[in-house]
XYZ file of C-alpha atoms in Angstrom:
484
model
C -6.995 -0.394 0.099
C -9.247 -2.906 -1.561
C -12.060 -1.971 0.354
C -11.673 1.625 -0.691
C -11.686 0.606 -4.139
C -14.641 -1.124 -4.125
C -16.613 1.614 -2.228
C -15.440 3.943 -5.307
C -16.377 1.490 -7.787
C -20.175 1.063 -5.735
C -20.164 4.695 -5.805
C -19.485 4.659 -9.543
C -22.068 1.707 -10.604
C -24.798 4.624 -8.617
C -24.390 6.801 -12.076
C -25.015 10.157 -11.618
C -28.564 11.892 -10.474
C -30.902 11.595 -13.232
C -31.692 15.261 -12.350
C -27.966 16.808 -12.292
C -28.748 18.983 -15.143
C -31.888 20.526 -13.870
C -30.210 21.118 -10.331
C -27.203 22.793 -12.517
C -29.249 25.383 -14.262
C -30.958 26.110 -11.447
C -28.254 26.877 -9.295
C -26.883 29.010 -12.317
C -30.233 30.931 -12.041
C -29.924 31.568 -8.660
C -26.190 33.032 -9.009
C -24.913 30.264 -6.652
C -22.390 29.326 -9.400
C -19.975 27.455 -6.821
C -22.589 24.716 -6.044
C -23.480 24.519 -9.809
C -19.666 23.861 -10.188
C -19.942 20.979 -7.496
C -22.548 19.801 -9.195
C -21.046 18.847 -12.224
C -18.363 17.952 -10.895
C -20.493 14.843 -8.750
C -22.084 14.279 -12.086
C -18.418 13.646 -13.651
C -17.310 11.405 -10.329
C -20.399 9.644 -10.682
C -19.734 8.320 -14.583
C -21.181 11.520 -16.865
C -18.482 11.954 -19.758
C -15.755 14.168 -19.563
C -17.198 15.314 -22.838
C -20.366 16.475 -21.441
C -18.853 17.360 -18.351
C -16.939 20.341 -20.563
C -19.608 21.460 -22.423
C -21.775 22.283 -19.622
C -18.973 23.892 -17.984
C -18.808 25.648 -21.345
C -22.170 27.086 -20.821
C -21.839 27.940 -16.705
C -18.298 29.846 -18.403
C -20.212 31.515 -21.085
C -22.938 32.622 -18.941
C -20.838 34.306 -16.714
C -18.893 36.122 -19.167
C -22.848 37.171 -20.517
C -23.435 38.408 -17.254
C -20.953 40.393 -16.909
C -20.911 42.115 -20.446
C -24.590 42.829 -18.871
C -23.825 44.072 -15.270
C -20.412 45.429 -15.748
C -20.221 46.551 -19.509
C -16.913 48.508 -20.698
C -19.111 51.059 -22.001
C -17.602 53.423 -25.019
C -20.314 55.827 -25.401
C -24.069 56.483 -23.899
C -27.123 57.050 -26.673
C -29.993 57.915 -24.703
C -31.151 53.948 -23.319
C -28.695 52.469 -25.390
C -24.963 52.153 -25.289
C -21.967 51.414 -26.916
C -19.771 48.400 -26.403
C -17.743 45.528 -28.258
C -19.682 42.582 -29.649
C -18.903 39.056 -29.874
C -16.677 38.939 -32.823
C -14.757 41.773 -31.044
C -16.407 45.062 -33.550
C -18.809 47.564 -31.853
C -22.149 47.792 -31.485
C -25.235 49.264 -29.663
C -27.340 47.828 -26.943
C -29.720 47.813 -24.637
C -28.991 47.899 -20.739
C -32.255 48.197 -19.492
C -35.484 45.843 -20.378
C -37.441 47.878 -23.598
C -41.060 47.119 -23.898
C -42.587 47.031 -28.182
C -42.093 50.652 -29.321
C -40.099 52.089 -27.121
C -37.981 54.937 -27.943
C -34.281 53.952 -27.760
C -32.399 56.853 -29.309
C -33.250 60.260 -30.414
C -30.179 62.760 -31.917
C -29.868 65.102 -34.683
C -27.223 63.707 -37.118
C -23.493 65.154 -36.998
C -24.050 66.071 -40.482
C -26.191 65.674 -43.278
C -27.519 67.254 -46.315
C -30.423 67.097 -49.763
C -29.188 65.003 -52.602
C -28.046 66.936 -55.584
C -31.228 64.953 -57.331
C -33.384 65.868 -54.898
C -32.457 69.443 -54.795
C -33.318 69.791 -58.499
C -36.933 68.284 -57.642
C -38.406 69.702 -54.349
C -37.869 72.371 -52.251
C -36.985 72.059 -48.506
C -35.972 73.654 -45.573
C -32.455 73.725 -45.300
C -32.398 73.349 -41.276
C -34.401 69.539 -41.151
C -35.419 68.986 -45.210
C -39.128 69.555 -44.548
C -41.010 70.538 -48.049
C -42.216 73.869 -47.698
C -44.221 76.473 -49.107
C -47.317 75.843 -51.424
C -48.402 73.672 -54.190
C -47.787 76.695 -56.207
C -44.736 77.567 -54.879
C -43.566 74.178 -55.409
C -44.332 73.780 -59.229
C -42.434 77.764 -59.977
C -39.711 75.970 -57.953
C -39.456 73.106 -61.003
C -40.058 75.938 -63.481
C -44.097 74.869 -64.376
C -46.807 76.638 -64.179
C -48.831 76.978 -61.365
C -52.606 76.701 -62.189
C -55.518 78.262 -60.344
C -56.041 76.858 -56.568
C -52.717 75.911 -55.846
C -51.543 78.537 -53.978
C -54.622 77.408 -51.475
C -52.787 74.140 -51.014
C -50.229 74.740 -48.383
C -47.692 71.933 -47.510
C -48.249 70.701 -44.000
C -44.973 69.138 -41.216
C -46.700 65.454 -42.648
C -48.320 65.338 -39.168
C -51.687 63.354 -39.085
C -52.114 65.936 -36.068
C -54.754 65.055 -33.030
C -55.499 67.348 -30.025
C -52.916 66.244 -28.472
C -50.506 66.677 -30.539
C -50.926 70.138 -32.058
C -48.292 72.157 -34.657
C -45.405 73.380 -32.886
C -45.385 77.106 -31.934
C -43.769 78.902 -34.988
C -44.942 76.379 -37.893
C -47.378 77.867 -40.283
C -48.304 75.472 -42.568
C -47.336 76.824 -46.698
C -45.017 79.436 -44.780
C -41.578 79.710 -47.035
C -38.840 81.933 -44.887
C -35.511 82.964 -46.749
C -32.166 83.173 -45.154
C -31.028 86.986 -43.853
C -29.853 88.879 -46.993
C -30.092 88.699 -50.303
C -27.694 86.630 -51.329
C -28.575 83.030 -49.884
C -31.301 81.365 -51.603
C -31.488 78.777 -49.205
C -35.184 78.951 -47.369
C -36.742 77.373 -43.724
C -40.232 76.451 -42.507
C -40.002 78.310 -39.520
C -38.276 81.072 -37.599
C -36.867 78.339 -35.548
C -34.923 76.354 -37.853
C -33.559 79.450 -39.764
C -32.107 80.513 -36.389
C -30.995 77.304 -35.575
C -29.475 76.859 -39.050
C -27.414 80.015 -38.787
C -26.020 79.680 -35.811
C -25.733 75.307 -34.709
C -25.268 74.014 -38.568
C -23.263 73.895 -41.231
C -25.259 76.965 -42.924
C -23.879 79.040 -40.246
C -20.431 78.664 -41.708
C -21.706 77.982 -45.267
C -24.423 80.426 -46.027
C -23.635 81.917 -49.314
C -24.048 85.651 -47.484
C -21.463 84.699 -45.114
C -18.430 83.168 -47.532
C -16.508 85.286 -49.105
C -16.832 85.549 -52.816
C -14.313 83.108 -54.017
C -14.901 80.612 -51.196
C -18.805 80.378 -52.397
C -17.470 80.034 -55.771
C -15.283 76.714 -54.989
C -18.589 75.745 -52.638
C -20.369 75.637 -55.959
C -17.863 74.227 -57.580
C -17.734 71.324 -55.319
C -21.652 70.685 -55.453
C -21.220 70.712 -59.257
C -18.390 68.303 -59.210
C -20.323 66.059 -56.818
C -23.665 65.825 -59.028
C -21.080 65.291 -62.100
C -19.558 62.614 -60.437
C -22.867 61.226 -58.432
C -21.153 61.078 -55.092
C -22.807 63.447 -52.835
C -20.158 62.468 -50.424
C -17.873 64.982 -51.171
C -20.617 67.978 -50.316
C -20.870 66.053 -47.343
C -17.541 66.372 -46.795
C -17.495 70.605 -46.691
C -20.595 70.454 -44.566
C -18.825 67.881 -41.940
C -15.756 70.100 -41.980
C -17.887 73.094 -41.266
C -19.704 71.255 -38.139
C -16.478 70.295 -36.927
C -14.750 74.539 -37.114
C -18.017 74.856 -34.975
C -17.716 72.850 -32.260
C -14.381 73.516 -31.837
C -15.714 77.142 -31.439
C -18.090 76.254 -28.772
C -14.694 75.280 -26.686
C -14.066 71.261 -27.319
C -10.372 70.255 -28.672
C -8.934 69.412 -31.968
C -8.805 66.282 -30.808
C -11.971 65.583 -29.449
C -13.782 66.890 -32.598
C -11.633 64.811 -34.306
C -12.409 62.134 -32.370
C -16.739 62.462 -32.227
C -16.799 62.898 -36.226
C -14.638 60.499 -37.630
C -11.983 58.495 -35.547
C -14.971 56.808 -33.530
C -16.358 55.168 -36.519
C -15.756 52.677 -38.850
C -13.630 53.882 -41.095
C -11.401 53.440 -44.608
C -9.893 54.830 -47.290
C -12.670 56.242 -50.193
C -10.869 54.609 -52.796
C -10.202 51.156 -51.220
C -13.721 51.178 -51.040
C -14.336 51.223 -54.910
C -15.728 48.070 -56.760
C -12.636 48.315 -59.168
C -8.876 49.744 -60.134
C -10.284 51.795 -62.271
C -13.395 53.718 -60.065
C -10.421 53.670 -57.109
C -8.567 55.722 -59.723
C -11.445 58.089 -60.329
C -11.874 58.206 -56.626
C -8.695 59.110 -56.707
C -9.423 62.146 -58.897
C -12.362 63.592 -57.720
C -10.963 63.303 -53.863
C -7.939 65.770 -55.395
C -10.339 68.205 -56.696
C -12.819 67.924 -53.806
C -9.618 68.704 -51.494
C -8.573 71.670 -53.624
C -12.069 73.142 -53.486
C -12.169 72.648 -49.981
C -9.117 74.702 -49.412
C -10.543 77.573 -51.179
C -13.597 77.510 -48.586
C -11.972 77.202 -45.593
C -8.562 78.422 -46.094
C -7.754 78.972 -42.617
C -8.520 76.013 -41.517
C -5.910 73.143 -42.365
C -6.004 70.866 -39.561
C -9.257 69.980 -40.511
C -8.067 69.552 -43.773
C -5.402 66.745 -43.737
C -6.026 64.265 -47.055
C -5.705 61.185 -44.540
C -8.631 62.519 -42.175
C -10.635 63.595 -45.069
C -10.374 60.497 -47.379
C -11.368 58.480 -43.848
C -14.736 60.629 -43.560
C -15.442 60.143 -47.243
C -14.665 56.211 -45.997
C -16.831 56.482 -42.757
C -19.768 58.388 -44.967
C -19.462 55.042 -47.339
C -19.930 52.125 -44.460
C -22.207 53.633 -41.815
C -24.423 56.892 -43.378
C -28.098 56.882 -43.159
C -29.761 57.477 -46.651
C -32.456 60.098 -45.255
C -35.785 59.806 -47.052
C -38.850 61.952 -46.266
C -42.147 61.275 -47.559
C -43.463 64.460 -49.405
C -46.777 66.065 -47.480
C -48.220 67.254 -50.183
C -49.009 63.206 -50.877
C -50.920 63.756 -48.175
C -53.836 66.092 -49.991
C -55.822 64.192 -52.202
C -57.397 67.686 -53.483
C -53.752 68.020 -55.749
C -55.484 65.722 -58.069
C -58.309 68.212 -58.812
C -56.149 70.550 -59.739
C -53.423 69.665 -61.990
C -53.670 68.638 -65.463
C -53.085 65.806 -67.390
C -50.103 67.335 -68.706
C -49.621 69.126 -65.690
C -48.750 65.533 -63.555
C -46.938 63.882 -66.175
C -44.311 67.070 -66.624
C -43.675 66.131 -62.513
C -43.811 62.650 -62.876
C -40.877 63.090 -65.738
C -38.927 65.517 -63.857
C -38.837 63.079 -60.862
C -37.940 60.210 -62.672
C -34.436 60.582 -61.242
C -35.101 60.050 -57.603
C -37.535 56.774 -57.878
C -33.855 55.088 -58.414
C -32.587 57.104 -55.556
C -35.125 56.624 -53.458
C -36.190 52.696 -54.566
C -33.327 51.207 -51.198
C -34.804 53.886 -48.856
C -38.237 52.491 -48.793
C -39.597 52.533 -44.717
C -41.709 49.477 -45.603
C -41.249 46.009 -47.056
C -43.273 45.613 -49.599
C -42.213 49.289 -50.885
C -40.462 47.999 -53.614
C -43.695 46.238 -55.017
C -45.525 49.078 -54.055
C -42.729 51.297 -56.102
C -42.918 49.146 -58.885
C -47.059 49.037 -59.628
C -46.918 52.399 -58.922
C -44.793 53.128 -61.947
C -47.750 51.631 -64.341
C -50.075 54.029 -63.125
C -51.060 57.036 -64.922
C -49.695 60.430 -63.098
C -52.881 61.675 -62.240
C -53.891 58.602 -60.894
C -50.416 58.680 -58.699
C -52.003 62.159 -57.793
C -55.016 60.756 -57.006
C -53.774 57.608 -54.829
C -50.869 59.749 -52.687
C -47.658 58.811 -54.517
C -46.978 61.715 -57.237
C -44.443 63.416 -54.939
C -41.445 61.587 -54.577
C -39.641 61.513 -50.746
C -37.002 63.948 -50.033
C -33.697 62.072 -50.458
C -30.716 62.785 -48.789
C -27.435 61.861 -46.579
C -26.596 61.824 -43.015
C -23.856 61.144 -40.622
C -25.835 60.083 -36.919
C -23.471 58.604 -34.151
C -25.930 56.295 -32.447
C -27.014 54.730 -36.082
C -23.059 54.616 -37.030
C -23.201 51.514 -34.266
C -26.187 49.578 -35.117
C -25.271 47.048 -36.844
C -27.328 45.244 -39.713
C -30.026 41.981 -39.037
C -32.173 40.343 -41.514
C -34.714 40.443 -38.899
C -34.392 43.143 -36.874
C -35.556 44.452 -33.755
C -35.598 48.644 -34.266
C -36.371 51.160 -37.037
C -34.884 54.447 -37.616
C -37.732 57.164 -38.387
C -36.892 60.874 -39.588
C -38.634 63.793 -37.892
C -38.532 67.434 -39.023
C -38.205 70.314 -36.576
C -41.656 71.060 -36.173
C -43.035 67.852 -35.692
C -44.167 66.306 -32.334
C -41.377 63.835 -32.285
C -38.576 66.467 -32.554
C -36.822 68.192 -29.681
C -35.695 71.218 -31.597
C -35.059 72.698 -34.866
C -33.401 70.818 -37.361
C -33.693 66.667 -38.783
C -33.979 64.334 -36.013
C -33.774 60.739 -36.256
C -34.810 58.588 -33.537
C -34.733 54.498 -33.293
C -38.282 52.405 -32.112
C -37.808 48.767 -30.714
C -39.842 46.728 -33.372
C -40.276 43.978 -30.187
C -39.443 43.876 -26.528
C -35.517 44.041 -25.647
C -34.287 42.711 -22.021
C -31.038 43.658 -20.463
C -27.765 42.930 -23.433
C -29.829 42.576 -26.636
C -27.899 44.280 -29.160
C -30.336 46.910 -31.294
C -29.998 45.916 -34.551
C -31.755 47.258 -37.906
C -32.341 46.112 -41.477
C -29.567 48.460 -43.996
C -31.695 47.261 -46.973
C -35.450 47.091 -45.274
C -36.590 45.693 -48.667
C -34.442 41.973 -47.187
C -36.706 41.525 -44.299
C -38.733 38.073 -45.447
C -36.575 37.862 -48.706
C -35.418 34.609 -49.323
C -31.501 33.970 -48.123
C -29.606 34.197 -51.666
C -31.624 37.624 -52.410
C -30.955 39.012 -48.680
C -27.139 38.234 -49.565
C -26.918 39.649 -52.711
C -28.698 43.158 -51.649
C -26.088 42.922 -48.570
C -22.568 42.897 -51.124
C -22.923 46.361 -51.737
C -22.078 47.282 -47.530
C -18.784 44.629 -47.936
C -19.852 41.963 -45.860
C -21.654 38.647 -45.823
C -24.985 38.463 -43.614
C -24.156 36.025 -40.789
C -27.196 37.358 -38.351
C -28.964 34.504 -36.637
C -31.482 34.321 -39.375
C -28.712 34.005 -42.485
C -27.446 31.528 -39.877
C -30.712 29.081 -39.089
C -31.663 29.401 -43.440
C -28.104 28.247 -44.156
């Protein structure tokens, strides 16, 4: 016995192998997990801590349970190279499976829903299938009731391609082309024969086009635009359009249930007015969800199951937490000849009739230093705006997109979301696309992650936080983390 207990106490003054850690992690890399195991357990028999001991065992347990998250995901939806699973803190998010090299495309879908901003509406005209400006400088100003000197109607609005050989218009765009909807009722207008036949058949227009409603259901329709510019919650036109993408799958043979289920119970989600700041905006909430509800009723009165207040209020909820503010840069920016042409007086009646959307538009910016670049631009004279490519404000707007509703927010992120009308090279079809970039390579379980506010990205940490209150959570992304 007491020879036994000195050969354990010999094999205890050894210490363990200066190199246990190395062969460890190598072992791990190799997937032989058992000997890394043995390994650290010789290391513990051999005088390393018990300490120590458990947090490398900490790591060999956490790698597995990375591993398998990688190789055997519970997967709750596919997005093109992305999916959709639970993250660490048990929410959702989306990831990567597969390595990504720099500027790869991830994702590219046409939103569930979406639609022009009230204040938008009042300042450029679009095509109601994918929000492209359309028609002619000319057209444009008669549009915002000014008018139209001599040469504009030679300046036709372009898709905003900067187009090569290889990537020429798409068959059926004609640049300054202006196409109203069938009838004469509908003043809604498209860019091309595509996206008008899209729109009246695939979107909500096809349900919503003022020569298709009856009488009194366009009336509540424009009733419940009006109460949503009163109000400034476009939200609630969202709402009708949503409803009216949802009577239209159903036609095209998917259940209640699973309609209900792809627009709104997949998402984050909460009641509109638990969402407001304050008792009394939960109140008004409260108000304008009643009316928004009534007018709904009037456009689609057959149609209550899409109807209920619970499932409604939620969207108005999910439209709050996870919609993409759409913002389009305006092509005619892109013709530095509009300068030669307008007046003096001419560019500072536009300039003053935009003034509304530079708010809208001022968290939308694509690049971070657009707010600076937003705020010299506001010194400048309009002409000069004219002159430099900035007159035009972007086409603002809201939209509901299933593979953005799970990409959650980073200070420093590793994917942008771009827009892409229908007759651009980066759209598969008729209609707004939105599509997601890696900003940097991805390997196998990144999570794709994007900047809400793009403005935070290199902001210092208190300003990043305080831009962040407004989506009802505190930034903890690994670069909140390392600054705090």
């Amino acid at each position: 016995m007491t020879e036994r207990l000195l050969a354990g106490a010999a094999l205890l003054g050894e210490g363990p192998d200066p190199n246990w850690v190395d062969h460890f992690s190598s072992f791990i890399l190799s997937q032989d997990y058992d000997t890394a195991r043995e390994v650290l357990r010789g290391a513990v028999s051999k005088g390393v801590s018990s300490s120590l001991a458990e947090q490398y065992a900490k790591v060999l347990e956490d790698f597995l349970q990375k591993r398998d998250e990688v190789e055997h995901p519970i997967i709750l939806a596919r997005h093109d190279q992305c999916i959709v699973r639970q993250t660490a803190n048990q929410g959702r998010g989306l990831f990567a499976p597969s390595y990504q090299t720099w500027g790869a495309e991830l994702w590219k879908q046409r939103p569930l829903a979406c639609i022009q901003s009230g204040v938008s509406r009042r300042c450029v005209q679009v095509c109601r299938a994918c929000l492209l400006p359309v028609g002619t400088l000319a057209s444009q100003l008669r549009y915002l009731g000014l008018d139209a000197p001599p040469g504009s109607e030679e300046i036709r609005l372009t898709n905003g391609d900067q187009l090569s050989q290889e990537h020429l218009p798409k068959e059926g765009f004609v640049a300054g082309q202006v196409l109203p909807c069938t009838g004469d009722a509908c003043a809604e207008v498209f860019c091309s024969e595509a996206c008008r036949a899209w729109a009246l058949s695939e979107s909500s227009h096809a349900l919503l086009c003022a020569g298709r409603l009856a009488p009194s259901s366009f009336e509540a329709l424009q009733s419940l635009e009006q109460l949503a510019d009163d109000v400034d919650q476009e939200h609630l036109l969202l709402l009708a359009h949503t409803v009216a993408q949802m009577i239209l799958a159903r036609k095209d043979g998917f259940e209640t249930s699973q309609v209900k289920h792809r627009f709104a119970y997949q998402f984050a989600s909460a009641p509109w007015s638990s969402l407001a700041d304050t008792a009394e905006d939960a109140q008004a909430r409260d108000q304008w969800f009643a009316q928004a509800c009534e007018f709904l009723g009037q456009i689609f009165p057959a149609e209550s199951e899409f109807l209920e207040p619970n499932l409604l209020s939620g969207l108005l909820g999910t439209f709050e937490l996870v919609n993409m503010c759409v913002s389009i840069p305006h092509p005619l920016n892109l013709q530095p000849e509009v300068a030669d042409i307008l007046s003096v007086e001419l560019a500072e009646s536009l300039a003053k009739l935009q003034e509304a959307l530079q708010e809208s538009d001022s968290e939308a910016e694509d690049e971070d230093e657009g707010a600076g670049e937003a705020e010299a631009a506001a010194t400048q004279a309009p002409l000069d705006l004219a002159a430099s490519g900035q007159l035009f404000e972007n086409v603002i707007g809201t939209a509901l997109c299933e593979a953005l509703a799970f990409t959650n927010h980073s200070c420093l992120p590793n994917c942008r979301v771009e827009f892409a009308s229908g007759s651009q090279f980066e759209a598969n079809g008729p209609g707004l696309w939105l599509y997601c970039v890696s900003r940097r390579p991805l390997v196998p379980g990144d999570e794709v992650l994007m900047a809400y506010v793009p403005s935070v990205v290199g902001k210092p940490l208190e300003e990043r936080q305080k831009k962040m209150k407004k989506f009802g959570f505190a930034c903890n992304c690994r670069t909140c983390q390392t600054d705090q």
